[in-house]
Protein backbone atom coordinates (compact mmCIF):
# COMPACT_ATOMS: atom_id res chain seq x y z
CA UNK A 1 0.00 0.00 0.00
CA UNK A 2 2.86 2.39 0.83
CA UNK A 3 4.41 1.90 -2.62
CA UNK A 4 1.06 2.53 -4.31
CA UNK A 5 0.46 5.64 -2.23
CA UNK A 6 3.84 7.05 -3.23
CA UNK A 7 3.24 6.03 -6.86
CA UNK A 8 -0.13 7.79 -6.83
CA UNK A 9 1.51 10.96 -5.58
CA UNK A 10 4.30 10.75 -8.15
CA UNK A 11 1.75 10.22 -10.92
CA UNK A 12 -0.18 13.29 -9.81
CA UNK A 13 2.89 15.51 -9.72
CA UNK A 14 4.60 14.27 -12.88
CA UNK A 15 1.71 13.58 -15.27
CA UNK A 16 1.82 17.01 -16.89
CA UNK A 17 5.54 16.77 -17.68
CA UNK A 18 5.96 13.22 -18.95
CA UNK A 19 5.60 12.21 -22.63
CA UNK A 20 2.17 11.38 -24.03
CA UNK A 21 3.40 8.49 -26.17
CA UNK A 22 2.80 5.14 -24.43
CA UNK A 23 6.10 3.76 -25.76
CA UNK A 24 8.10 6.73 -24.49
CA UNK A 25 6.22 6.70 -21.22
CA UNK A 26 7.10 3.06 -20.56
CA UNK A 27 10.77 3.86 -21.13
CA UNK A 28 10.91 6.44 -18.35
CA UNK A 29 13.16 5.65 -15.41
CA UNK A 30 12.02 6.28 -11.85
CA UNK A 31 14.57 9.09 -11.60
CA UNK A 32 12.91 10.86 -14.55
CA UNK A 33 9.48 10.60 -12.93
CA UNK A 34 10.94 11.89 -9.68
CA UNK A 35 12.60 14.87 -11.37
CA UNK A 36 9.30 15.74 -13.08
CA UNK A 37 7.49 15.63 -9.72
CA UNK A 38 10.10 17.83 -8.03
CA UNK A 39 9.93 20.32 -10.89
CA UNK A 40 6.18 20.58 -10.43
CA UNK A 41 6.55 21.21 -6.70
CA UNK A 42 9.30 23.79 -7.11
CA UNK A 43 7.38 25.53 -9.90
CA UNK A 44 4.34 25.79 -7.63
CA UNK A 45 6.55 27.15 -4.86
CA UNK A 46 8.01 29.77 -7.20
CA UNK A 47 4.54 30.82 -8.38
CA UNK A 48 3.34 31.13 -4.78
CA UNK A 49 6.36 33.26 -3.81
CA UNK A 50 5.91 35.55 -6.83
CA UNK A 51 2.24 36.06 -5.97
CA UNK A 52 3.16 36.69 -2.32
CA UNK A 53 5.72 39.31 -3.38
CA UNK A 54 3.11 41.07 -5.53
CA UNK A 55 0.62 41.06 -2.63
CA UNK A 56 3.23 42.59 -0.30
CA UNK A 57 4.09 45.24 -2.86
CA UNK A 58 0.44 46.22 -3.27
CA UNK A 59 -0.13 46.32 0.48
CA UNK A 60 2.95 48.51 0.94
CA UNK A 61 1.74 50.90 -1.76
CA UNK A 62 -1.68 51.23 -0.13
CA UNK A 63 -0.15 51.98 3.25
CA UNK A 64 2.18 54.60 1.81
CA UNK A 65 -0.57 56.28 -0.22
CA UNK A 66 -2.97 56.68 2.70
CA UNK A 67 -1.94 55.63 6.18
CA UNK A 68 -4.94 57.35 7.78
CA UNK A 69 -7.74 55.67 5.81
CA UNK A 70 -9.05 52.66 7.68
CA UNK A 71 -10.23 50.87 4.55
CA UNK A 72 -6.76 51.02 3.01
CA UNK A 73 -5.13 49.78 6.22
CA UNK A 74 -7.56 46.85 6.46
CA UNK A 75 -7.03 46.01 2.80
CA UNK A 76 -3.26 46.12 3.22
CA UNK A 77 -3.48 43.88 6.29
CA UNK A 78 -5.53 41.36 4.30
CA UNK A 79 -2.91 41.40 1.54
CA UNK A 80 -0.10 40.83 4.03
CA UNK A 81 -1.98 37.88 5.53
CA UNK A 82 -2.52 36.43 2.07
CA UNK A 83 1.18 36.85 1.30
CA UNK A 84 2.09 35.04 4.52
CA UNK A 85 -0.22 32.14 3.60
CA UNK A 86 1.24 31.94 0.09
CA UNK A 87 4.76 31.95 1.49
CA UNK A 88 3.83 29.12 3.85
CA UNK A 89 2.43 27.19 0.87
CA UNK A 90 5.71 27.70 -0.98
CA UNK A 91 7.69 26.47 2.03
CA UNK A 92 5.46 23.39 2.26
CA UNK A 93 5.94 22.63 -1.45
CA UNK A 94 9.71 22.89 -1.14
CA UNK A 95 9.59 20.66 1.93
CA UNK A 96 7.64 18.07 -0.05
CA UNK A 97 10.16 18.27 -2.90
CA UNK A 98 12.92 17.40 -0.44
CA UNK A 99 10.87 14.70 1.26
CA UNK A 100 9.76 12.71 -1.83
CA UNK A 101 13.17 11.22 -2.80
CA UNK A 102 13.72 9.98 0.76
CA UNK A 103 10.29 8.31 0.88
CA UNK A 104 10.94 6.58 -2.43
CA UNK A 105 14.33 5.38 -1.21
CA UNK A 106 12.60 3.62 1.69
CA UNK A 107 10.01 1.91 -0.51
CA UNK A 108 10.03 -0.74 -3.25
CA UNK A 109 11.25 1.43 -6.10
CA UNK A 110 10.21 -0.93 -8.89
CA UNK A 111 6.66 -1.09 -7.57
CA UNK A 112 6.54 2.69 -7.30
CA UNK A 113 7.75 3.20 -10.86
CA UNK A 114 5.47 0.54 -12.35
CA UNK A 115 2.29 1.74 -10.69
CA UNK A 116 2.98 5.44 -11.28
CA UNK A 117 3.51 4.83 -15.00
CA UNK A 118 0.50 2.50 -15.14
CA UNK A 119 -1.73 5.22 -13.69
CA UNK A 120 -0.40 7.85 -16.09
CA UNK A 121 -0.73 5.51 -19.07
CA UNK A 122 -4.35 4.64 -18.25
CA UNK A 123 -5.26 8.29 -17.63
CA UNK A 124 -3.88 9.18 -21.05
CA UNK A 125 -5.46 6.17 -22.79
CA UNK A 126 -8.96 6.69 -21.38
CA UNK A 127 -8.96 10.45 -20.75
CA UNK A 128 -11.97 11.10 -23.01
CA UNK A 129 -14.11 8.56 -21.16
CA UNK A 130 -12.79 9.68 -17.76
CA UNK A 131 -13.48 13.34 -18.46
CA UNK A 132 -16.96 12.56 -19.73
CA UNK A 133 -17.79 10.71 -16.50
CA UNK A 134 -16.38 13.55 -14.40
CA UNK A 135 -18.29 16.17 -16.38
CA UNK A 136 -21.53 14.31 -15.72
CA UNK A 137 -20.71 14.22 -12.00
CA UNK A 138 -19.80 17.90 -11.57
CA UNK A 139 -22.44 20.25 -10.17
CA UNK A 140 -22.18 23.92 -11.20
CA UNK A 141 -18.58 23.38 -12.33
CA UNK A 142 -16.80 22.79 -15.62
CA UNK A 143 -13.91 20.32 -15.68
CA UNK A 144 -11.78 22.69 -17.75
CA UNK A 145 -12.16 25.42 -15.11
CA UNK A 146 -10.89 23.32 -12.21
CA UNK A 147 -7.39 23.82 -10.84
CA UNK A 148 -5.11 21.38 -12.66
CA UNK A 149 -4.19 19.61 -9.42
CA UNK A 150 -7.87 18.95 -8.58
CA UNK A 151 -8.59 17.78 -12.11
CA UNK A 152 -5.69 15.34 -12.06
CA UNK A 153 -6.61 14.00 -8.61
CA UNK A 154 -10.10 13.27 -9.93
CA UNK A 155 -8.77 11.65 -13.11
CA UNK A 156 -6.41 9.40 -11.16
CA UNK A 157 -9.17 8.28 -8.79
CA UNK A 158 -11.55 7.46 -11.66
CA UNK A 159 -8.76 5.61 -13.45
CA UNK A 160 -8.05 3.48 -10.40
CA UNK A 161 -11.72 2.64 -9.88
CA UNK A 162 -12.65 1.97 -13.48
CA UNK A 163 -9.50 0.66 -15.11
CA UNK A 164 -7.16 -0.59 -12.38
CA UNK A 165 -9.55 -2.53 -10.15
CA UNK A 166 -9.05 -0.43 -7.01
CA UNK A 167 -12.09 -0.55 -4.67
CA UNK A 168 -13.99 2.73 -4.90
CA UNK A 169 -13.74 3.35 -1.13
CA UNK A 170 -9.93 3.06 -1.27
CA UNK A 171 -9.61 5.23 -4.39
CA UNK A 172 -11.85 7.95 -2.94
CA UNK A 173 -10.03 7.98 0.40
CA UNK A 174 -6.64 8.18 -1.30
CA UNK A 175 -7.86 11.02 -3.54
CA UNK A 176 -9.12 12.93 -0.49
CA UNK A 177 -5.71 12.51 1.18
CA UNK A 178 -3.97 13.84 -1.94
CA UNK A 179 -6.34 16.80 -1.98
CA UNK A 180 -5.59 17.56 1.68
CA UNK A 181 -1.89 17.61 0.78
CA UNK A 182 -1.96 19.49 -2.52
CA UNK A 183 -5.33 21.17 -3.09
CA UNK A 184 -6.86 24.32 -1.62
CA UNK A 185 -8.44 24.65 1.81
CA UNK A 186 -11.77 23.00 0.89
CA UNK A 187 -10.41 20.96 -2.01
CA UNK A 188 -10.70 17.62 -0.23
CA UNK A 189 -14.43 18.16 0.41
CA UNK A 190 -15.00 19.06 -3.22
CA UNK A 191 -13.02 16.03 -4.42
CA UNK A 192 -14.93 13.75 -2.07
CA UNK A 193 -18.31 15.03 -3.27
CA UNK A 194 -17.49 14.65 -6.94
CA UNK A 195 -16.09 11.14 -6.52
CA UNK A 196 -19.12 10.02 -4.49
CA UNK A 197 -21.29 11.02 -7.44
CA UNK A 198 -18.88 9.27 -9.82
CA UNK A 199 -19.08 6.01 -7.87
CA UNK A 200 -22.88 6.23 -7.71
CA UNK A 201 -22.95 6.71 -11.47
CA UNK A 202 -20.61 3.76 -12.10
CA UNK A 203 -22.72 1.52 -9.85
CA UNK A 204 -25.90 2.59 -11.66
CA UNK A 205 -24.29 1.77 -15.03
CA UNK A 206 -23.18 -1.63 -13.71
CA UNK A 207 -26.69 -2.41 -12.46
CA UNK A 208 -28.18 -1.37 -15.81
CA UNK A 209 -25.81 -3.69 -17.69
CA UNK A 210 -26.75 -6.57 -15.38
CA UNK A 211 -30.48 -6.22 -15.97
Coordinates of C-alpha atoms in Angstrom, one line a residue:
X1 CA 0.0 0.0 0.0
X2 CA 2.9 2.4 0.8
X3 CA 4.4 1.9 -2.6
X4 CA 1.1 2.5 -4.3
X5 CA 0.5 5.6 -2.2
X6 CA 3.8 7.0 -3.2
X7 CA 3.2 6.0 -6.9
X8 CA -0.1 7.8 -6.8
X9 CA 1.5 11.0 -5.6
X10 CA 4.3 10.8 -8.2
X11 CA 1.8 10.2 -10.9
X12 CA -0.2 13.3 -9.8
X13 CA 2.9 15.5 -9.7
X14 CA 4.6 14.3 -12.9
X15 CA 1.7 13.6 -15.3
X16 CA 1.8 17.0 -16.9
X17 CA 5.5 16.8 -17.7
X18 CA 6.0 13.2 -18.9
X19 CA 5.6 12.2 -22.6
X20 CA 2.2 11.4 -24.0
X21 CA 3.4 8.5 -26.2
X22 CA 2.8 5.1 -24.4
X23 CA 6.1 3.8 -25.8
X24 CA 8.1 6.7 -24.5
X25 CA 6.2 6.7 -21.2
X26 CA 7.1 3.1 -20.6
X27 CA 10.8 3.9 -21.1
X28 CA 10.9 6.4 -18.3
X29 CA 13.2 5.6 -15.4
X30 CA 12.0 6.3 -11.8
X31 CA 14.6 9.1 -11.6
X32 CA 12.9 10.9 -14.5
X33 CA 9.5 10.6 -12.9
X34 CA 10.9 11.9 -9.7
X35 CA 12.6 14.9 -11.4
X36 CA 9.3 15.7 -13.1
X37 CA 7.5 15.6 -9.7
X38 CA 10.1 17.8 -8.0
X39 CA 9.9 20.3 -10.9
X40 CA 6.2 20.6 -10.4
X41 CA 6.5 21.2 -6.7
X42 CA 9.3 23.8 -7.1
X43 CA 7.4 25.5 -9.9
X44 CA 4.3 25.8 -7.6
X45 CA 6.6 27.2 -4.9
X46 CA 8.0 29.8 -7.2
X47 CA 4.5 30.8 -8.4
X48 CA 3.3 31.1 -4.8
X49 CA 6.4 33.3 -3.8
X50 CA 5.9 35.5 -6.8
X51 CA 2.2 36.1 -6.0
X52 CA 3.2 36.7 -2.3
X53 CA 5.7 39.3 -3.4
X54 CA 3.1 41.1 -5.5
X55 CA 0.6 41.1 -2.6
X56 CA 3.2 42.6 -0.3
X57 CA 4.1 45.2 -2.9
X58 CA 0.4 46.2 -3.3
X59 CA -0.1 46.3 0.5
X60 CA 2.9 48.5 0.9
X61 CA 1.7 50.9 -1.8
X62 CA -1.7 51.2 -0.1
X63 CA -0.2 52.0 3.3
X64 CA 2.2 54.6 1.8
X65 CA -0.6 56.3 -0.2
X66 CA -3.0 56.7 2.7
X67 CA -1.9 55.6 6.2
X68 CA -4.9 57.4 7.8
X69 CA -7.7 55.7 5.8
X70 CA -9.1 52.7 7.7
X71 CA -10.2 50.9 4.5
X72 CA -6.8 51.0 3.0
X73 CA -5.1 49.8 6.2
X74 CA -7.6 46.9 6.5
X75 CA -7.0 46.0 2.8
X76 CA -3.3 46.1 3.2
X77 CA -3.5 43.9 6.3
X78 CA -5.5 41.4 4.3
X79 CA -2.9 41.4 1.5
X80 CA -0.1 40.8 4.0
X81 CA -2.0 37.9 5.5
X82 CA -2.5 36.4 2.1
X83 CA 1.2 36.9 1.3
X84 CA 2.1 35.0 4.5
X85 CA -0.2 32.1 3.6
X86 CA 1.2 31.9 0.1
X87 CA 4.8 31.9 1.5
X88 CA 3.8 29.1 3.8
X89 CA 2.4 27.2 0.9
X90 CA 5.7 27.7 -1.0
X91 CA 7.7 26.5 2.0
X92 CA 5.5 23.4 2.3
X93 CA 5.9 22.6 -1.4
X94 CA 9.7 22.9 -1.1
X95 CA 9.6 20.7 1.9
X96 CA 7.6 18.1 0.0
X97 CA 10.2 18.3 -2.9
X98 CA 12.9 17.4 -0.4
X99 CA 10.9 14.7 1.3
X100 CA 9.8 12.7 -1.8
X101 CA 13.2 11.2 -2.8
X102 CA 13.7 10.0 0.8
X103 CA 10.3 8.3 0.9
X104 CA 10.9 6.6 -2.4
X105 CA 14.3 5.4 -1.2
X106 CA 12.6 3.6 1.7
X107 CA 10.0 1.9 -0.5
X108 CA 10.0 -0.7 -3.2
X109 CA 11.3 1.4 -6.1
X110 CA 10.2 -0.9 -8.9
X111 CA 6.7 -1.1 -7.6
X112 CA 6.5 2.7 -7.3
X113 CA 7.7 3.2 -10.9
X114 CA 5.5 0.5 -12.3
X115 CA 2.3 1.7 -10.7
X116 CA 3.0 5.4 -11.3
X117 CA 3.5 4.8 -15.0
X118 CA 0.5 2.5 -15.1
X119 CA -1.7 5.2 -13.7
X120 CA -0.4 7.8 -16.1
X121 CA -0.7 5.5 -19.1
X122 CA -4.3 4.6 -18.3
X123 CA -5.3 8.3 -17.6
X124 CA -3.9 9.2 -21.0
X125 CA -5.5 6.2 -22.8
X126 CA -9.0 6.7 -21.4
X127 CA -9.0 10.4 -20.8
X128 CA -12.0 11.1 -23.0
X129 CA -14.1 8.6 -21.2
X130 CA -12.8 9.7 -17.8
X131 CA -13.5 13.3 -18.5
X132 CA -17.0 12.6 -19.7
X133 CA -17.8 10.7 -16.5
X134 CA -16.4 13.6 -14.4
X135 CA -18.3 16.2 -16.4
X136 CA -21.5 14.3 -15.7
X137 CA -20.7 14.2 -12.0
X138 CA -19.8 17.9 -11.6
X139 CA -22.4 20.2 -10.2
X140 CA -22.2 23.9 -11.2
X141 CA -18.6 23.4 -12.3
X142 CA -16.8 22.8 -15.6
X143 CA -13.9 20.3 -15.7
X144 CA -11.8 22.7 -17.7
X145 CA -12.2 25.4 -15.1
X146 CA -10.9 23.3 -12.2
X147 CA -7.4 23.8 -10.8
X148 CA -5.1 21.4 -12.7
X149 CA -4.2 19.6 -9.4
X150 CA -7.9 19.0 -8.6
X151 CA -8.6 17.8 -12.1
X152 CA -5.7 15.3 -12.1
X153 CA -6.6 14.0 -8.6
X154 CA -10.1 13.3 -9.9
X155 CA -8.8 11.7 -13.1
X156 CA -6.4 9.4 -11.2
X157 CA -9.2 8.3 -8.8
X158 CA -11.6 7.5 -11.7
X159 CA -8.8 5.6 -13.5
X160 CA -8.1 3.5 -10.4
X161 CA -11.7 2.6 -9.9
X162 CA -12.6 2.0 -13.5
X163 CA -9.5 0.7 -15.1
X164 CA -7.2 -0.6 -12.4
X165 CA -9.5 -2.5 -10.1
X166 CA -9.1 -0.4 -7.0
X167 CA -12.1 -0.5 -4.7
X168 CA -14.0 2.7 -4.9
X169 CA -13.7 3.3 -1.1
X170 CA -9.9 3.1 -1.3
X171 CA -9.6 5.2 -4.4
X172 CA -11.9 8.0 -2.9
X173 CA -10.0 8.0 0.4
X174 CA -6.6 8.2 -1.3
X175 CA -7.9 11.0 -3.5
X176 CA -9.1 12.9 -0.5
X177 CA -5.7 12.5 1.2
X178 CA -4.0 13.8 -1.9
X179 CA -6.3 16.8 -2.0
X180 CA -5.6 17.6 1.7
X181 CA -1.9 17.6 0.8
X182 CA -2.0 19.5 -2.5
X183 CA -5.3 21.2 -3.1
X184 CA -6.9 24.3 -1.6
X185 CA -8.4 24.7 1.8
X186 CA -11.8 23.0 0.9
X187 CA -10.4 21.0 -2.0
X188 CA -10.7 17.6 -0.2
X189 CA -14.4 18.2 0.4
X190 CA -15.0 19.1 -3.2
X191 CA -13.0 16.0 -4.4
X192 CA -14.9 13.7 -2.1
X193 CA -18.3 15.0 -3.3
X194 CA -17.5 14.7 -6.9
X195 CA -16.1 11.1 -6.5
X196 CA -19.1 10.0 -4.5
X197 CA -21.3 11.0 -7.4
X198 CA -18.9 9.3 -9.8
X199 CA -19.1 6.0 -7.9
X200 CA -22.9 6.2 -7.7
X201 CA -22.9 6.7 -11.5
X202 CA -20.6 3.8 -12.1
X203 CA -22.7 1.5 -9.8
X204 CA -25.9 2.6 -11.7
X205 CA -24.3 1.8 -15.0
X206 CA -23.2 -1.6 -13.7
X207 CA -26.7 -2.4 -12.5
X208 CA -28.2 -1.4 -15.8
X209 CA -25.8 -3.7 -17.7
X210 CA -26.7 -6.6 -15.4
X211 CA -30.5 -6.2 -16.0

